[in-house]
């Protein structure tokens, strides 16, 4: 965790602080396992849907992995509307 010199957690706290997140509250949150069950459940849900990377946009059973241009997302939505 952050108090144990955890590089990733320290980085996240610093990043959060830059965008206005309260350092102490955020540090406590990411150091705890309070939300771990929800995170694990979402990971399993994503795995079942075939989502293997972030970001992934998932619309009506169709996964668009990676960063997609607006036009790709728009075309998919328009195709699904027809």
mmCIF file of N, CA, C and O in Angstrom:
data_model
loop_
_atom_site.group_PDB
_atom_site.id
_atom_site.type_symbol
_atom_site.label_atom_id
_atom_site.label_comp_id
_atom_site.label_asym_id
_atom_site.label_seq_id
_atom_site.Cartn_x
_atom_site.Cartn_y
_atom_site.Cartn_z
ATOM 1 N N UNK A 1 0.807 -1.193 0.000
ATOM 2 C CA UNK A 1 0.000 0.000 0.000
ATOM 3 C C UNK A 1 0.846 1.251 0.000
ATOM 4 O O UNK A 1 2.055 1.206 -0.065
ATOM 5 N N UNK A 2 0.183 2.363 0.105
ATOM 6 C CA UNK A 2 0.844 3.662 0.049
ATOM 7 C C UNK A 2 1.850 3.821 1.183
ATOM 8 O O UNK A 2 2.946 4.303 0.981
ATOM 9 N N UNK A 3 1.490 3.382 2.389
ATOM 10 C CA UNK A 3 2.378 3.550 3.527
ATOM 11 C C UNK A 3 3.549 2.576 3.479
ATOM 12 O O UNK A 3 4.522 2.751 4.167
ATOM 13 N N UNK A 4 3.449 1.537 2.627
ATOM 14 C CA UNK A 4 4.520 0.568 2.496
ATOM 15 C C UNK A 4 5.405 0.893 1.294
ATOM 16 O O UNK A 4 6.162 0.056 0.835
ATOM 17 N N UNK A 5 5.270 2.077 0.753
ATOM 18 C CA UNK A 5 6.074 2.465 -0.391
ATOM 19 C C UNK A 5 5.568 1.888 -1.696
ATOM 20 O O UNK A 5 6.327 1.721 -2.632
ATOM 21 N N UNK A 6 4.289 1.561 -1.768
ATOM 22 C CA UNK A 6 3.708 1.012 -2.985
ATOM 23 C C UNK A 6 3.769 2.031 -4.109
ATOM 24 O O UNK A 6 3.107 3.055 -4.065
ATOM 25 N N UNK A 7 4.567 1.741 -5.126
ATOM 26 C CA UNK A 7 4.768 2.683 -6.219
ATOM 27 C C UNK A 7 3.504 3.037 -6.962
ATOM 28 O O UNK A 7 3.243 4.205 -7.225
ATOM 29 N N UNK A 8 2.697 2.028 -7.305
ATOM 30 C CA UNK A 8 1.478 2.292 -8.057
ATOM 31 C C UNK A 8 0.483 3.104 -7.238
ATOM 32 O O UNK A 8 -0.078 4.080 -7.729
ATOM 33 N N UNK A 9 0.282 2.725 -5.987
ATOM 34 C CA UNK A 9 -0.656 3.466 -5.146
ATOM 35 C C UNK A 9 -0.212 4.905 -4.945
ATOM 36 O O UNK A 9 -1.024 5.824 -5.000
ATOM 37 N N UNK A 10 1.077 5.119 -4.732
ATOM 38 C CA UNK A 10 1.598 6.480 -4.572
ATOM 39 C C UNK A 10 1.374 7.294 -5.842
ATOM 40 O O UNK A 10 0.985 8.458 -5.781
ATOM 41 N N UNK A 11 1.611 6.660 -6.978
ATOM 42 C CA UNK A 11 1.379 7.327 -8.256
ATOM 43 C C UNK A 11 -0.088 7.713 -8.406
ATOM 44 O O UNK A 11 -0.416 8.830 -8.804
ATOM 45 N N UNK A 12 -0.998 6.785 -8.076
ATOM 46 C CA UNK A 12 -2.431 7.061 -8.202
ATOM 47 C C UNK A 12 -2.870 8.183 -7.265
ATOM 48 O O UNK A 12 -3.675 9.031 -7.650
ATOM 49 N N UNK A 13 -2.351 8.188 -6.058
ATOM 50 C CA UNK A 13 -2.692 9.257 -5.108
ATOM 51 C C UNK A 13 -2.204 10.604 -5.633
ATOM 52 O O UNK A 13 -2.935 11.593 -5.600
ATOM 53 N N UNK A 14 -0.995 10.644 -6.158
ATOM 54 C CA UNK A 14 -0.455 11.883 -6.723
ATOM 55 C C UNK A 14 -1.289 12.344 -7.912
ATOM 56 O O UNK A 14 -1.621 13.523 -8.034
ATOM 57 N N UNK A 15 -1.637 11.409 -8.774
ATOM 58 C CA UNK A 15 -2.473 11.729 -9.930
ATOM 59 C C UNK A 15 -3.838 12.242 -9.483
ATOM 60 O O UNK A 15 -4.332 13.254 -9.993
ATOM 61 N N UNK A 16 -4.439 11.576 -8.523
ATOM 62 C CA UNK A 16 -5.734 12.008 -7.997
ATOM 63 C C UNK A 16 -5.675 13.400 -7.400
ATOM 64 O O UNK A 16 -6.559 14.226 -7.608
ATOM 65 N N UNK A 17 -4.614 13.665 -6.677
ATOM 66 C CA UNK A 17 -4.429 14.975 -6.053
ATOM 67 C C UNK A 17 -4.382 16.085 -7.108
ATOM 68 O O UNK A 17 -4.936 17.173 -6.914
ATOM 69 N N UNK A 18 -3.773 15.791 -8.248
ATOM 70 C CA UNK A 18 -3.670 16.779 -9.321
ATOM 71 C C UNK A 18 -5.026 17.146 -9.913
ATOM 72 O O UNK A 18 -5.177 18.217 -10.489
ATOM 73 N N UNK A 19 -5.995 16.238 -9.788
ATOM 74 C CA UNK A 19 -7.325 16.526 -10.339
ATOM 75 C C UNK A 19 -8.339 16.853 -9.243
ATOM 76 O O UNK A 19 -9.540 16.848 -9.477
ATOM 77 N N UNK A 20 -7.842 17.116 -8.028
ATOM 78 C CA UNK A 20 -8.700 17.609 -6.967
ATOM 79 C C UNK A 20 -9.236 16.576 -5.997
ATOM 80 O O UNK A 20 -10.099 16.878 -5.181
ATOM 81 N N UNK A 21 -8.741 15.325 -6.059
ATOM 82 C CA UNK A 21 -9.180 14.294 -5.119
ATOM 83 C C UNK A 21 -8.445 14.496 -3.798
ATOM 84 O O UNK A 21 -7.257 14.817 -3.782
ATOM 85 N N UNK A 22 -9.158 14.325 -2.694
ATOM 86 C CA UNK A 22 -8.539 14.489 -1.376
ATOM 87 C C UNK A 22 -7.555 13.352 -1.126
ATOM 88 O O UNK A 22 -7.924 12.185 -1.087
ATOM 89 N N UNK A 23 -6.299 13.722 -0.948
ATOM 90 C CA UNK A 23 -5.192 12.771 -0.860
ATOM 91 C C UNK A 23 -5.405 11.712 0.232
ATOM 92 O O UNK A 23 -5.265 10.522 -0.023
ATOM 93 N N UNK A 24 -5.743 12.135 1.441
ATOM 94 C CA UNK A 24 -5.869 11.192 2.550
ATOM 95 C C UNK A 24 -7.000 10.190 2.320
ATOM 96 O O UNK A 24 -6.835 8.985 2.523
ATOM 97 N N UNK A 25 -8.163 10.696 1.898
ATOM 98 C CA UNK A 25 -9.303 9.808 1.664
ATOM 99 C C UNK A 25 -9.041 8.832 0.527
ATOM 100 O O UNK A 25 -9.340 7.642 0.609
ATOM 101 N N UNK A 26 -8.453 9.335 -0.546
ATOM 102 C CA UNK A 26 -8.171 8.487 -1.701
ATOM 103 C C UNK A 26 -7.120 7.441 -1.357
ATOM 104 O O UNK A 26 -7.248 6.270 -1.716
ATOM 105 N N UNK A 27 -6.079 7.862 -0.655
ATOM 106 C CA UNK A 27 -5.033 6.924 -0.249
ATOM 107 C C UNK A 27 -5.576 5.808 0.616
ATOM 108 O O UNK A 27 -5.250 4.633 0.415
ATOM 109 N N UNK A 28 -6.423 6.154 1.564
ATOM 110 C CA UNK A 28 -7.052 5.147 2.417
ATOM 111 C C UNK A 28 -7.910 4.207 1.599
ATOM 112 O O UNK A 28 -7.884 2.992 1.790
ATOM 113 N N UNK A 29 -8.642 4.746 0.658
ATOM 114 C CA UNK A 29 -9.529 3.947 -0.188
ATOM 115 C C UNK A 29 -8.742 2.938 -1.023
ATOM 116 O O UNK A 29 -9.074 1.749 -1.037
ATOM 117 N N UNK A 30 -7.698 3.387 -1.707
ATOM 118 C CA UNK A 30 -6.982 2.454 -2.581
ATOM 119 C C UNK A 30 -6.101 1.486 -1.799
ATOM 120 O O UNK A 30 -5.767 0.429 -2.305
ATOM 121 N N UNK A 31 -5.757 1.831 -0.571
ATOM 122 C CA UNK A 31 -4.975 0.907 0.256
ATOM 123 C C UNK A 31 -5.839 -0.180 0.883
ATOM 124 O O UNK A 31 -5.331 -1.209 1.307
ATOM 125 N N UNK A 32 -7.133 0.041 0.949
ATOM 126 C CA UNK A 32 -8.012 -0.947 1.570
ATOM 127 C C UNK A 32 -8.531 -1.914 0.509
ATOM 128 O O UNK A 32 -8.433 -1.664 -0.687
ATOM 129 N N UNK A 33 -9.086 -3.005 0.956
ATOM 130 C CA UNK A 33 -9.705 -3.973 0.053
ATOM 131 C C UNK A 33 -11.223 -3.820 0.040
ATOM 132 O O UNK A 33 -11.939 -4.733 -0.370
ATOM 133 N N UNK A 34 -11.718 -2.676 0.466
ATOM 134 C CA UNK A 34 -13.153 -2.454 0.611
ATOM 135 C C UNK A 34 -13.924 -2.740 -0.679
ATOM 136 O O UNK A 34 -14.994 -3.316 -0.649
ATOM 137 N N UNK A 35 -13.383 -2.343 -1.810
ATOM 138 C CA UNK A 35 -14.101 -2.491 -3.071
ATOM 139 C C UNK A 35 -13.602 -3.669 -3.905
ATOM 140 O O UNK A 35 -14.048 -3.863 -5.034
ATOM 141 N N UNK A 36 -12.702 -4.468 -3.343
ATOM 142 C CA UNK A 36 -12.135 -5.590 -4.084
ATOM 143 C C UNK A 36 -13.196 -6.582 -4.579
ATOM 144 O O UNK A 36 -13.131 -7.004 -5.736
ATOM 145 N N UNK A 37 -14.194 -6.950 -3.770
ATOM 146 C CA UNK A 37 -15.215 -7.873 -4.284
ATOM 147 C C UNK A 37 -15.961 -7.330 -5.509
ATOM 148 O O UNK A 37 -16.213 -8.067 -6.470
ATOM 149 N N UNK A 38 -16.292 -6.037 -5.505
ATOM 150 C CA UNK A 38 -16.973 -5.437 -6.655
ATOM 151 C C UNK A 38 -16.061 -5.421 -7.878
ATOM 152 O O UNK A 38 -16.508 -5.659 -9.000
ATOM 153 N N UNK A 39 -14.789 -5.135 -7.668
ATOM 154 C CA UNK A 39 -13.832 -5.104 -8.772
ATOM 155 C C UNK A 39 -13.691 -6.496 -9.372
ATOM 156 O O UNK A 39 -13.724 -6.665 -10.597
ATOM 157 N N UNK A 40 -13.560 -7.505 -8.521
ATOM 158 C CA UNK A 40 -13.421 -8.886 -8.997
ATOM 159 C C UNK A 40 -14.673 -9.318 -9.761
ATOM 160 O O UNK A 40 -14.576 -10.003 -10.786
ATOM 161 N N UNK A 41 -15.854 -8.914 -9.280
ATOM 162 C CA UNK A 41 -17.107 -9.258 -9.966
ATOM 163 C C UNK A 41 -17.161 -8.615 -11.345
ATOM 164 O O UNK A 41 -17.583 -9.248 -12.324
ATOM 165 N N UNK A 42 -16.740 -7.365 -11.455
ATOM 166 C CA UNK A 42 -16.719 -6.679 -12.751
ATOM 167 C C UNK A 42 -15.697 -7.313 -13.695
ATOM 168 O O UNK A 42 -15.943 -7.419 -14.898
ATOM 169 N N UNK A 43 -14.554 -7.723 -13.156
ATOM 170 C CA UNK A 43 -13.561 -8.413 -13.979
ATOM 171 C C UNK A 43 -14.138 -9.703 -14.547
ATOM 172 O O UNK A 43 -13.950 -10.015 -15.718
ATOM 173 N N UNK A 44 -14.846 -10.462 -13.718
ATOM 174 C CA UNK A 44 -15.447 -11.721 -14.163
ATOM 175 C C UNK A 44 -16.527 -11.465 -15.205
ATOM 176 O O UNK A 44 -16.622 -12.173 -16.209
ATOM 177 N N UNK A 45 -17.329 -10.440 -14.986
ATOM 178 C CA UNK A 45 -18.371 -10.070 -15.956
ATOM 179 C C UNK A 45 -17.735 -9.719 -17.305
ATOM 180 O O UNK A 45 -18.206 -10.168 -18.359
ATOM 181 N N UNK A 46 -16.683 -8.945 -17.266
ATOM 182 C CA UNK A 46 -15.988 -8.563 -18.503
ATOM 183 C C UNK A 46 -15.406 -9.797 -19.198
ATOM 184 O O UNK A 46 -15.519 -9.940 -20.416
ATOM 185 N N UNK A 47 -14.814 -10.679 -18.425
ATOM 186 C CA UNK A 47 -14.229 -11.899 -18.985
ATOM 187 C C UNK A 47 -15.309 -12.729 -19.697
ATOM 188 O O UNK A 47 -15.095 -13.223 -20.799
ATOM 189 N N UNK A 48 -16.476 -12.851 -19.087
ATOM 190 C CA UNK A 48 -17.586 -13.604 -19.684
ATOM 191 C C UNK A 48 -18.069 -12.968 -20.985
ATOM 192 O O UNK A 48 -18.564 -13.652 -21.871
ATOM 193 N N UNK A 49 -17.937 -11.654 -21.092
ATOM 194 C CA UNK A 49 -18.336 -10.939 -22.309
ATOM 195 C C UNK A 49 -17.238 -10.939 -23.361
ATOM 196 O O UNK A 49 -17.422 -10.431 -24.462
ATOM 197 N N UNK A 50 -16.092 -11.486 -23.016
ATOM 198 C CA UNK A 50 -14.977 -11.529 -23.958
ATOM 199 C C UNK A 50 -14.150 -10.261 -23.988
ATOM 200 O O UNK A 50 -13.348 -10.054 -24.895
ATOM 201 N N UNK A 51 -14.337 -9.405 -23.011
ATOM 202 C CA UNK A 51 -13.575 -8.156 -22.934
ATOM 203 C C UNK A 51 -12.237 -8.458 -22.272
ATOM 204 O O UNK A 51 -12.184 -8.962 -21.158
ATOM 205 N N UNK A 52 -11.157 -8.156 -22.983
ATOM 206 C CA UNK A 52 -9.823 -8.484 -22.487
ATOM 207 C C UNK A 52 -8.928 -7.270 -22.297
ATOM 208 O O UNK A 52 -7.772 -7.419 -21.911
ATOM 209 N N UNK A 53 -9.430 -6.086 -22.611
ATOM 210 C CA UNK A 53 -8.589 -4.899 -22.459
ATOM 211 C C UNK A 53 -9.449 -3.680 -22.165
ATOM 212 O O UNK A 53 -10.653 -3.690 -22.371
ATOM 213 N N UNK A 54 -8.792 -2.669 -21.655
ATOM 214 C CA UNK A 54 -9.450 -1.387 -21.463
ATOM 215 C C UNK A 54 -8.685 -0.355 -22.282
ATOM 216 O O UNK A 54 -7.468 -0.452 -22.412
ATOM 217 N N UNK A 55 -9.391 0.585 -22.853
ATOM 218 C CA UNK A 55 -10.848 0.670 -22.827
ATOM 219 C C UNK A 55 -11.477 -0.304 -23.824
ATOM 220 O O UNK A 55 -10.838 -0.696 -24.801
ATOM 221 N N UNK A 56 -12.695 -0.685 -23.552
ATOM 222 C CA UNK A 56 -13.527 -1.434 -24.485
ATOM 223 C C UNK A 56 -14.927 -0.864 -24.389
ATOM 224 O O UNK A 56 -15.457 -0.711 -23.294
ATOM 225 N N UNK A 57 -15.486 -0.531 -25.521
ATOM 226 C CA UNK A 57 -16.872 -0.070 -25.574
ATOM 227 C C UNK A 57 -17.705 -1.286 -25.953
ATOM 228 O O UNK A 57 -17.377 -1.999 -26.901
ATOM 229 N N UNK A 58 -18.763 -1.528 -25.210
ATOM 230 C CA UNK A 58 -19.602 -2.710 -25.428
ATOM 231 C C UNK A 58 -21.030 -2.238 -25.675
ATOM 232 O O UNK A 58 -21.656 -1.653 -24.804
ATOM 233 N N UNK A 59 -21.517 -2.473 -26.894
ATOM 234 C CA UNK A 59 -22.851 -2.003 -27.275
ATOM 235 C C UNK A 59 -23.638 -3.165 -27.868
ATOM 236 O O UNK A 59 -23.231 -3.729 -28.883
ATOM 237 N N UNK A 60 -24.746 -3.503 -27.227
ATOM 238 C CA UNK A 60 -25.647 -4.552 -27.730
ATOM 239 C C UNK A 60 -24.918 -5.819 -28.147
ATOM 240 O O UNK A 60 -25.158 -6.370 -29.224
ATOM 241 N N UNK A 61 -24.012 -6.288 -27.311
ATOM 242 C CA UNK A 61 -23.320 -7.534 -27.587
ATOM 243 C C UNK A 61 -22.112 -7.416 -28.492
ATOM 244 O O UNK A 61 -21.493 -8.417 -28.829
ATOM 245 N N UNK A 62 -21.777 -6.224 -28.898
ATOM 246 C CA UNK A 62 -20.619 -6.008 -29.777
ATOM 247 C C UNK A 62 -19.553 -5.239 -29.004
ATOM 248 O O UNK A 62 -19.811 -4.166 -28.472
ATOM 249 N N UNK A 63 -18.357 -5.832 -28.960
ATOM 250 C CA UNK A 63 -17.240 -5.200 -28.261
ATOM 251 C C UNK A 63 -16.358 -4.458 -29.252
ATOM 252 O O UNK A 63 -16.013 -4.988 -30.301
ATOM 253 N N UNK A 64 -16.031 -3.229 -28.901
ATOM 254 C CA UNK A 64 -15.076 -2.427 -29.673
ATOM 255 C C UNK A 64 -13.858 -2.214 -28.776
ATOM 256 O O UNK A 64 -13.818 -1.281 -27.988
ATOM 257 N N UNK A 65 -12.869 -3.115 -28.871
ATOM 258 C CA UNK A 65 -11.711 -2.996 -27.982
ATOM 259 C C UNK A 65 -10.790 -1.852 -28.388
ATOM 260 O O UNK A 65 -10.714 -1.479 -29.553
ATOM 261 N N UNK A 66 -10.118 -1.319 -27.398
ATOM 262 C CA UNK A 66 -9.150 -0.257 -27.648
ATOM 263 C C UNK A 66 -9.821 1.092 -27.839
ATOM 264 O O UNK A 66 -11.030 1.233 -27.776
ATOM 265 N N UNK A 67 -9.011 2.069 -28.062
ATOM 266 C CA UNK A 67 -9.510 3.421 -28.306
ATOM 267 C C UNK A 67 -10.059 3.478 -29.722
ATOM 268 O O UNK A 67 -9.356 3.157 -30.676
ATOM 269 N N UNK A 68 -11.307 3.855 -29.834
ATOM 270 C CA UNK A 68 -11.970 3.893 -31.133
ATOM 271 C C UNK A 68 -12.298 5.335 -31.508
ATOM 272 O O UNK A 68 -12.743 6.107 -30.660
ATOM 273 N N UNK A 69 -12.135 5.675 -32.778
ATOM 274 C CA UNK A 69 -12.543 7.009 -33.219
ATOM 275 C C UNK A 69 -14.060 7.171 -33.076
ATOM 276 O O UNK A 69 -14.810 6.188 -33.175
ATOM 277 N N UNK A 70 -14.490 8.371 -32.863
ATOM 278 C CA UNK A 70 -15.917 8.680 -32.718
ATOM 279 C C UNK A 70 -16.721 8.109 -33.870
ATOM 280 O O UNK A 70 -17.786 7.536 -33.674
ATOM 281 N N UNK A 71 -16.208 8.229 -35.094
ATOM 282 C CA UNK A 71 -16.962 7.782 -36.262
ATOM 283 C C UNK A 71 -17.252 6.285 -36.223
ATOM 284 O O UNK A 71 -18.299 5.851 -36.674
ATOM 285 N N UNK A 72 -16.344 5.475 -35.662
ATOM 286 C CA UNK A 72 -16.555 4.031 -35.561
ATOM 287 C C UNK A 72 -17.716 3.741 -34.610
ATOM 288 O O UNK A 72 -18.602 2.944 -34.918
ATOM 289 N N UNK A 73 -17.711 4.401 -33.470
ATOM 290 C CA UNK A 73 -18.786 4.210 -32.494
ATOM 291 C C UNK A 73 -20.113 4.689 -33.079
ATOM 292 O O UNK A 73 -21.140 4.014 -32.982
ATOM 293 N N UNK A 74 -20.083 5.855 -33.725
ATOM 294 C CA UNK A 74 -21.285 6.420 -34.336
ATOM 295 C C UNK A 74 -21.841 5.479 -35.403
ATOM 296 O O UNK A 74 -23.052 5.220 -35.445
ATOM 297 N N UNK A 75 -20.964 4.938 -36.261
ATOM 298 C CA UNK A 75 -21.408 4.023 -37.314
ATOM 299 C C UNK A 75 -22.034 2.763 -36.722
ATOM 300 O O UNK A 75 -23.046 2.268 -37.234
ATOM 301 N N UNK A 76 -21.460 2.243 -35.660
ATOM 302 C CA UNK A 76 -22.025 1.058 -35.023
ATOM 303 C C UNK A 76 -23.418 1.350 -34.472
ATOM 304 O O UNK A 76 -24.357 0.586 -34.697
ATOM 305 N N UNK A 77 -23.547 2.457 -33.775
ATOM 306 C CA UNK A 77 -24.857 2.828 -33.217
ATOM 307 C C UNK A 77 -25.872 3.024 -34.326
ATOM 308 O O UNK A 77 -27.007 2.527 -34.247
ATOM 309 N N UNK A 78 -25.493 3.706 -35.396
ATOM 310 C CA UNK A 78 -26.419 3.918 -36.509
ATOM 311 C C UNK A 78 -26.793 2.589 -37.164
ATOM 312 O O UNK A 78 -27.956 2.366 -37.508
ATOM 313 N N UNK A 79 -25.843 1.685 -37.297
ATOM 314 C CA UNK A 79 -26.118 0.367 -37.868
ATOM 315 C C UNK A 79 -27.106 -0.409 -36.991
ATOM 316 O O UNK A 79 -28.022 -1.052 -37.501
ATOM 317 N N UNK A 80 -26.916 -0.321 -35.691
ATOM 318 C CA UNK A 80 -27.785 -1.046 -34.757
ATOM 319 C C UNK A 80 -29.191 -0.449 -34.703
ATOM 320 O O UNK A 80 -30.146 -1.155 -34.390
ATOM 321 N N UNK A 81 -29.318 0.818 -35.010
ATOM 322 C CA UNK A 81 -30.631 1.484 -34.996
ATOM 323 C C UNK A 81 -31.469 1.058 -36.196
ATOM 324 O O UNK A 81 -32.694 1.075 -36.146
ATOM 325 N N UNK A 82 -30.818 0.749 -37.308
ATOM 326 C CA UNK A 82 -31.533 0.404 -38.542
ATOM 327 C C UNK A 82 -32.160 -0.968 -38.488
ATOM 328 O O UNK A 82 -31.866 -1.835 -37.811
#
